[in-house]
Amino acid sequence: MKAPPVPEAAREVFGDAVAKAELYAELLAGPGVERGLIGPNEVPRLWERHLLNSAAVAGLIPGPCTLVDLGSGAGLPGIVLALLLPESDVTLLEPALRRTIFLEECVADLGLNNARVWRARAEQVAGALAADVVTARAVAPLDRLAALALGLLKPGGIVLAVKGAKAQGQAAGEALRRLGVRDVEVLVAGGGKVDPAATVVRLTAGQ
C-alpha cells in the first residue's frame, strides 16, 4: 500500500526531518503492512494517529538523553523520536524477530545513527540498561508497564506511556507507589499541532 500524502501539520512538526518521516511512512504502509506489523486499515490515518501522535511525545523529553522504547513494535514512537531527537541515544527494545528485522531495516534506510535495535524482553535486560527515559505505546496495563519500565531506568528517570483517553482512570493506583513510582501525571501532548492530541502518562521513578 501507499502512504497518504504528508499533511501540513507534519511539515511543521518534523521540520528538516520531514523527508525521512515520509520515507518511514512509506515503509510502514508497504513492508509494515505486508508483514503484518500494522493493519491495512491504519494506512489512511498513518500520519494523524501514528506518526504525529508519536511526535507529540518528543516535547515531553528533557534535552539530549538516553531513551529506551519498550516493546517498540513497528517503531512507534521510538523511530519517530530518533528522527526528532538526533542528539539522544535511542534503543528500540523488541522481543519479536520479525519486528526487529523491520526495525533494523528502518534504522538503516533512514540513516539513524542515534538508534539501535535490541531483541529482548524488558525482563531480560533489566539492570543492563539504565536510561533517562522509557517510552511505550499501549504495550500493557499501566501497573504492569511500570514494573517492566522501572528496571530499565536510572534512579529519578521517567516513563512516558502513550495511552488512550482512559488513561486518567488508570493513572491513580497505590500499586504504582509500591513499585517505586514517585510521581504520576496525566498530560495532553501536542495540543494545537497534533489532532487528536496524545494522552501521555508520565511516571517518575524514585531516586
PDB file of C-alpha atoms in Angstrom:
ATOM      1  CA  MET A   1       0.000   0.000   0.000  1.00  0.00           C
ATOM      2  CA  LYS A   2       0.989   3.623  -0.434  1.00  0.00           C
ATOM      3  CA  ALA A   3       1.211   6.083   2.438  1.00  0.00           C
ATOM      4  CA  PRO A   4      -1.095   9.109   2.350  1.00  0.00           C
ATOM      5  CA  PRO A   5       0.454  12.476   1.412  1.00  0.00           C
ATOM      6  CA  VAL A   6       2.307  14.451   4.051  1.00  0.00           C
ATOM      7  CA  PRO A   7      -0.116  16.762   5.878  1.00  0.00           C
ATOM      8  CA  GLU A   8       0.864  20.361   6.528  1.00  0.00           C
ATOM      9  CA  ALA A   9       0.968  19.724  10.282  1.00  0.00           C
ATOM     10  CA  ALA A  10       3.652  17.074   9.734  1.00  0.00           C
ATOM     11  CA  ARG A  11       5.842  19.509   7.790  1.00  0.00           C
ATOM     12  CA  GLU A  12       5.666  21.866  10.746  1.00  0.00           C
ATOM     13  CA  VAL A  13       6.280  19.201  13.402  1.00  0.00           C
ATOM     14  CA  PHE A  14       9.059  17.287  11.625  1.00  0.00           C
ATOM     15  CA  GLY A  15      10.805  20.282  10.056  1.00  0.00           C
ATOM     16  CA  ASP A  16      14.104  19.231   8.494  1.00  0.00           C
ATOM     17  CA  ALA A  17      13.310  15.566   9.253  1.00  0.00           C
ATOM     18  CA  VAL A  18      10.096  15.529   7.177  1.00  0.00           C
ATOM     19  CA  ALA A  19      11.676  13.706   4.204  1.00  0.00           C
ATOM     20  CA  LYS A  20      12.817  10.886   6.492  1.00  0.00           C
ATOM     21  CA  ALA A  21       9.419  10.846   8.189  1.00  0.00           C
ATOM     22  CA  GLU A  22       7.807  10.483   4.756  1.00  0.00           C
ATOM     23  CA  LEU A  23      10.121   7.565   3.928  1.00  0.00           C
ATOM     24  CA  TYR A  24       9.241   5.937   7.258  1.00  0.00           C
ATOM     25  CA  ALA A  25       5.530   6.341   6.449  1.00  0.00           C
ATOM     26  CA  GLU A  26       6.176   4.522   3.147  1.00  0.00           C
ATOM     27  CA  LEU A  27       7.989   1.712   4.989  1.00  0.00           C
ATOM     28  CA  LEU A  28       5.046   1.336   7.372  1.00  0.00           C
ATOM     29  CA  ALA A  29       2.464   1.384   4.565  1.00  0.00           C
ATOM     30  CA  GLY A  30       4.459  -1.031   2.378  1.00  0.00           C
ATOM     31  CA  PRO A  31       6.596  -3.652   4.174  1.00  0.00           C
ATOM     32  CA  GLY A  32       4.924  -2.853   7.516  1.00  0.00           C
ATOM     33  CA  VAL A  33       1.501  -3.858   6.211  1.00  0.00           C
ATOM     34  CA  GLU A  34       2.819  -6.756   4.106  1.00  0.00           C
ATOM     35  CA  ARG A  35       4.478  -8.308   7.181  1.00  0.00           C
ATOM     36  CA  GLY A  36       1.515  -7.741   9.453  1.00  0.00           C
ATOM     37  CA  LEU A  37       3.159  -5.136  11.686  1.00  0.00           C
ATOM     38  CA  ILE A  38       0.318  -2.683  11.175  1.00  0.00           C
ATOM     39  CA  GLY A  39      -3.155  -3.302   9.807  1.00  0.00           C
ATOM     40  CA  PRO A  40      -4.109  -2.043   6.325  1.00  0.00           C
ATOM     41  CA  ASN A  41      -6.968  -0.046   7.866  1.00  0.00           C
ATOM     42  CA  GLU A  42      -4.371   2.075   9.690  1.00  0.00           C
ATOM     43  CA  VAL A  43      -2.716   3.334   6.495  1.00  0.00           C
ATOM     44  CA  PRO A  44      -5.144   6.205   5.741  1.00  0.00           C
ATOM     45  CA  ARG A  45      -4.538   7.582   9.252  1.00  0.00           C
ATOM     46  CA  LEU A  46      -0.816   6.852   9.486  1.00  0.00           C
ATOM     47  CA  TRP A  47       0.128  10.477   9.949  1.00  0.00           C
ATOM     48  CA  GLU A  48      -2.529  11.637  12.402  1.00  0.00           C
ATOM     49  CA  ARG A  49      -2.906   8.544  14.549  1.00  0.00           C
ATOM     50  CA  HIS A  50       0.633   7.188  14.483  1.00  0.00           C
ATOM     51  CA  LEU A  51       3.428   9.490  13.301  1.00  0.00           C
ATOM     52  CA  LEU A  52       2.151  12.807  14.674  1.00  0.00           C
ATOM     53  CA  ASN A  53       0.800  11.116  17.793  1.00  0.00           C
ATOM     54  CA  SER A  54       4.287   9.710  18.423  1.00  0.00           C
ATOM     55  CA  ALA A  55       5.948  13.026  17.598  1.00  0.00           C
ATOM     56  CA  ALA A  56       3.906  14.736  20.312  1.00  0.00           C
ATOM     57  CA  VAL A  57       5.895  12.774  22.921  1.00  0.00           C
ATOM     58  CA  ALA A  58       9.141  14.495  21.860  1.00  0.00           C
ATOM     59  CA  GLY A  59       8.088  17.704  23.592  1.00  0.00           C
ATOM     60  CA  LEU A  60       7.985  15.890  26.942  1.00  0.00           C
ATOM     61  CA  ILE A  61      11.544  14.569  26.708  1.00  0.00           C
ATOM     62  CA  PRO A  62      14.148  16.592  28.625  1.00  0.00           C
ATOM     63  CA  GLY A  63      17.108  17.540  26.419  1.00  0.00           C
ATOM     64  CA  PRO A  64      19.588  15.074  24.930  1.00  0.00           C
ATOM     65  CA  CYS A  65      19.170  11.828  26.832  1.00  0.00           C
ATOM     66  CA  THR A  66      19.326   8.063  26.697  1.00  0.00           C
ATOM     67  CA  LEU A  67      15.946   6.622  25.757  1.00  0.00           C
ATOM     68  CA  VAL A  68      14.525   3.099  25.569  1.00  0.00           C
ATOM     69  CA  ASP A  69      11.386   2.457  23.516  1.00  0.00           C
ATOM     70  CA  LEU A  70       9.817  -0.526  25.275  1.00  0.00           C
ATOM     71  CA  GLY A  71       8.010  -3.025  23.037  1.00  0.00           C
ATOM     72  CA  SER A  72       8.932  -0.922  20.024  1.00  0.00           C
ATOM     73  CA  GLY A  73       6.863  -2.948  17.551  1.00  0.00           C
ATOM     74  CA  ALA A  74       6.935  -1.132  14.208  1.00  0.00           C
ATOM     75  CA  GLY A  75       8.935   1.726  15.775  1.00  0.00           C
ATOM     76  CA  LEU A  76       6.184   3.883  17.242  1.00  0.00           C
ATOM     77  CA  PRO A  77       7.116   6.096  18.988  1.00  0.00           C
ATOM     78  CA  GLY A  78      10.811   5.088  19.043  1.00  0.00           C
ATOM     79  CA  ILE A  79      11.796   5.696  15.420  1.00  0.00           C
ATOM     80  CA  VAL A  80       9.833   8.954  15.301  1.00  0.00           C
ATOM     81  CA  LEU A  81      11.648  10.123  18.450  1.00  0.00           C
ATOM     82  CA  ALA A  82      15.032   9.135  17.000  1.00  0.00           C
ATOM     83  CA  LEU A  83      14.198  11.279  13.954  1.00  0.00           C
ATOM     84  CA  LEU A  84      13.195  14.285  16.062  1.00  0.00           C
ATOM     85  CA  LEU A  85      15.898  13.956  18.754  1.00  0.00           C
ATOM     86  CA  PRO A  86      19.133  13.321  16.825  1.00  0.00           C
ATOM     87  CA  GLU A  87      21.299  14.086  19.881  1.00  0.00           C
ATOM     88  CA  SER A  88      19.576  11.468  22.029  1.00  0.00           C
ATOM     89  CA  ASP A  89      20.571   7.788  22.057  1.00  0.00           C
ATOM     90  CA  VAL A  90      17.522   5.640  21.317  1.00  0.00           C
ATOM     91  CA  THR A  91      17.293   1.882  21.959  1.00  0.00           C
ATOM     92  CA  LEU A  92      14.393   0.104  20.246  1.00  0.00           C
ATOM     93  CA  LEU A  93      13.661  -2.831  22.569  1.00  0.00           C
ATOM     94  CA  GLU A  94      11.512  -5.519  20.951  1.00  0.00           C
ATOM     95  CA  PRO A  95      11.371  -9.304  21.520  1.00  0.00           C
ATOM     96  CA  ALA A  96       9.793 -10.452  18.220  1.00  0.00           C
ATOM     97  CA  LEU A  97      12.214 -11.356  15.429  1.00  0.00           C
ATOM     98  CA  ARG A  98      10.042 -10.200  12.510  1.00  0.00           C
ATOM     99  CA  ARG A  99       9.639  -6.813  14.167  1.00  0.00           C
ATOM    100  CA  THR A 100      13.335  -6.397  14.949  1.00  0.00           C
ATOM    101  CA  ILE A 101      14.181  -7.207  11.327  1.00  0.00           C
ATOM    102  CA  PHE A 102      11.798  -4.457  10.198  1.00  0.00           C
ATOM    103  CA  LEU A 103      13.200  -2.030  12.782  1.00  0.00           C
ATOM    104  CA  GLU A 104      16.782  -2.710  11.679  1.00  0.00           C
ATOM    105  CA  GLU A 105      15.782  -2.056   8.057  1.00  0.00           C
ATOM    106  CA  CYS A 106      14.125   1.225   9.071  1.00  0.00           C
ATOM    107  CA  VAL A 107      17.170   2.355  11.083  1.00  0.00           C
ATOM    108  CA  ALA A 108      19.431   1.583   8.098  1.00  0.00           C
ATOM    109  CA  ASP A 109      17.162   3.110   5.420  1.00  0.00           C
ATOM    110  CA  LEU A 110      16.599   6.265   7.459  1.00  0.00           C
ATOM    111  CA  GLY A 111      20.273   6.624   8.390  1.00  0.00           C
ATOM    112  CA  LEU A 112      19.501   6.820  12.109  1.00  0.00           C
ATOM    113  CA  ASN A 113      22.969   6.782  13.647  1.00  0.00           C
ATOM    114  CA  ASN A 114      21.481   7.520  17.073  1.00  0.00           C
ATOM    115  CA  ALA A 115      19.253   4.411  17.156  1.00  0.00           C
ATOM    116  CA  ARG A 116      19.940   0.742  17.773  1.00  0.00           C
ATOM    117  CA  VAL A 117      17.695  -2.306  17.856  1.00  0.00           C
ATOM    118  CA  TRP A 118      17.912  -4.763  20.762  1.00  0.00           C
ATOM    119  CA  ARG A 119      15.962  -8.004  20.507  1.00  0.00           C
ATOM    120  CA  ALA A 120      14.944  -8.887  24.058  1.00  0.00           C
ATOM    121  CA  ARG A 121      12.164  -8.681  26.598  1.00  0.00           C
ATOM    122  CA  ALA A 122      12.343  -5.959  29.226  1.00  0.00           C
ATOM    123  CA  GLU A 123      12.704  -8.583  31.961  1.00  0.00           C
ATOM    124  CA  GLN A 124      15.804  -9.993  30.257  1.00  0.00           C
ATOM    125  CA  VAL A 125      17.705  -6.683  30.135  1.00  0.00           C
ATOM    126  CA  ALA A 126      16.615  -5.130  33.438  1.00  0.00           C
ATOM    127  CA  GLY A 127      19.779  -3.756  35.008  1.00  0.00           C
ATOM    128  CA  ALA A 128      21.729  -3.969  31.738  1.00  0.00           C
ATOM    129  CA  LEU A 129      20.060  -0.783  30.519  1.00  0.00           C
ATOM    130  CA  ALA A 130      19.868   2.382  32.609  1.00  0.00           C
ATOM    131  CA  ALA A 131      18.068   5.047  30.588  1.00  0.00           C
ATOM    132  CA  ASP A 132      16.919   8.563  31.399  1.00  0.00           C
ATOM    133  CA  VAL A 133      13.583   7.949  29.682  1.00  0.00           C
ATOM    134  CA  VAL A 134      11.496   4.885  28.796  1.00  0.00           C
ATOM    135  CA  THR A 135       8.697   5.306  26.267  1.00  0.00           C
ATOM    136  CA  ALA A 136       5.934   2.862  25.483  1.00  0.00           C
ATOM    137  CA  ARG A 137       2.764   2.890  23.462  1.00  0.00           C
ATOM    138  CA  ALA A 138      -0.099   0.736  24.684  1.00  0.00           C
ATOM    139  CA  VAL A 139       2.033  -2.324  25.398  1.00  0.00           C
ATOM    140  CA  ALA A 140       0.442  -3.312  28.735  1.00  0.00           C
ATOM    141  CA  PRO A 141      -1.801  -2.088  31.568  1.00  0.00           C
ATOM    142  CA  LEU A 142      -0.137   0.788  33.380  1.00  0.00           C
ATOM    143  CA  ASP A 143       0.913  -1.076  36.528  1.00  0.00           C
ATOM    144  CA  ARG A 144       2.465  -3.895  34.503  1.00  0.00           C
ATOM    145  CA  LEU A 145       4.127  -1.410  32.157  1.00  0.00           C
ATOM    146  CA  ALA A 146       5.606   0.443  35.138  1.00  0.00           C
ATOM    147  CA  ALA A 147       7.010  -2.795  36.554  1.00  0.00           C
ATOM    148  CA  LEU A 148       8.746  -3.523  33.231  1.00  0.00           C
ATOM    149  CA  ALA A 149       9.951   0.021  32.608  1.00  0.00           C
ATOM    150  CA  LEU A 150      11.389   0.759  36.041  1.00  0.00           C
ATOM    151  CA  GLY A 151      14.002  -1.959  35.569  1.00  0.00           C
ATOM    152  CA  LEU A 152      15.328  -0.074  32.526  1.00  0.00           C
ATOM    153  CA  LEU A 153      15.546   3.365  34.163  1.00  0.00           C
ATOM    154  CA  LYS A 154      18.156   5.323  36.050  1.00  0.00           C
ATOM    155  CA  PRO A 155      17.036   6.493  39.516  1.00  0.00           C
ATOM    156  CA  GLY A 156      14.824   9.538  39.027  1.00  0.00           C
ATOM    157  CA  GLY A 157      14.183   8.665  35.367  1.00  0.00           C
ATOM    158  CA  ILE A 158      10.810   8.993  33.683  1.00  0.00           C
ATOM    159  CA  VAL A 159       8.391   6.704  31.879  1.00  0.00           C
ATOM    160  CA  LEU A 160       6.222   8.226  29.150  1.00  0.00           C
ATOM    161  CA  ALA A 161       3.310   5.897  28.406  1.00  0.00           C
ATOM    162  CA  VAL A 162       1.189   6.911  25.432  1.00  0.00           C
ATOM    163  CA  LYS A 163      -2.232   5.656  26.400  1.00  0.00           C
ATOM    164  CA  GLY A 164      -5.816   6.140  25.290  1.00  0.00           C
ATOM    165  CA  ALA A 165      -8.287   8.633  26.709  1.00  0.00           C
ATOM    166  CA  LYS A 166      -8.975   6.215  29.587  1.00  0.00           C
ATOM    167  CA  ALA A 167      -5.518   6.995  30.990  1.00  0.00           C
ATOM    168  CA  GLN A 168      -6.985   9.306  33.639  1.00  0.00           C
ATOM    169  CA  GLY A 169      -8.657   6.358  35.318  1.00  0.00           C
ATOM    170  CA  GLN A 170      -5.540   4.225  35.109  1.00  0.00           C
ATOM    171  CA  ALA A 171      -3.154   6.815  36.478  1.00  0.00           C
ATOM    172  CA  ALA A 172      -4.421   6.570  40.064  1.00  0.00           C
ATOM    173  CA  GLY A 173      -3.185   3.486  41.867  1.00  0.00           C
ATOM    174  CA  GLU A 174      -1.408   2.518  45.033  1.00  0.00           C
ATOM    175  CA  ALA A 175       0.210  -0.290  43.005  1.00  0.00           C
ATOM    176  CA  LEU A 176       2.391   2.273  41.227  1.00  0.00           C
ATOM    177  CA  ARG A 177       3.627   3.691  44.522  1.00  0.00           C
ATOM    178  CA  ARG A 178       4.522   0.210  45.739  1.00  0.00           C
ATOM    179  CA  LEU A 179       6.577  -0.296  42.590  1.00  0.00           C
ATOM    180  CA  GLY A 180       8.669   2.761  43.452  1.00  0.00           C
ATOM    181  CA  VAL A 181       6.937   5.382  41.317  1.00  0.00           C
ATOM    182  CA  ARG A 182       7.377   8.776  42.985  1.00  0.00           C
ATOM    183  CA  ASP A 183       5.031  10.844  40.841  1.00  0.00           C
ATOM    184  CA  VAL A 184       2.194  10.164  38.368  1.00  0.00           C
ATOM    185  CA  GLU A 185       0.853  12.779  35.950  1.00  0.00           C
ATOM    186  CA  VAL A 186      -1.579  12.567  33.037  1.00  0.00           C
ATOM    187  CA  LEU A 187      -0.556  15.002  30.287  1.00  0.00           C
ATOM    188  CA  VAL A 188      -2.008  16.015  26.937  1.00  0.00           C
ATOM    189  CA  ALA A 189       0.820  16.400  24.431  1.00  0.00           C
ATOM    190  CA  GLY A 190       0.841  18.083  21.042  1.00  0.00           C
ATOM    191  CA  GLY A 191      -2.274  20.164  21.557  1.00  0.00           C
ATOM    192  CA  GLY A 192      -2.656  22.695  18.753  1.00  0.00           C
ATOM    193  CA  LYS A 193      -0.308  20.834  16.408  1.00  0.00           C
ATOM    194  CA  VAL A 194      -1.491  17.236  16.666  1.00  0.00           C
ATOM    195  CA  ASP A 195      -5.143  16.287  16.264  1.00  0.00           C
ATOM    196  CA  PRO A 196      -6.108  14.307  18.207  1.00  0.00           C
ATOM    197  CA  ALA A 197      -3.596  15.269  20.901  1.00  0.00           C
ATOM    198  CA  ALA A 198      -1.746  12.435  22.627  1.00  0.00           C
ATOM    199  CA  THR A 199      -2.646  11.429  26.156  1.00  0.00           C
ATOM    200  CA  VAL A 200       0.569  10.547  27.973  1.00  0.00           C
ATOM    201  CA  VAL A 201       1.011   9.217  31.491  1.00  0.00           C
ATOM    202  CA  ARG A 202       4.331  10.387  32.944  1.00  0.00           C
ATOM    203  CA  LEU A 203       5.740   8.308  35.788  1.00  0.00           C
ATOM    204  CA  THR A 204       8.792   9.477  37.710  1.00  0.00           C
ATOM    205  CA  ALA A 205      10.935   6.832  39.374  1.00  0.00           C
ATOM    206  CA  GLY A 206      12.183   7.251  42.920  1.00  0.00           C
ATOM    207  CA  GLN A 207      15.821   8.194  43.499  1.00  0.00           C
TER     208      GLN A 207
END
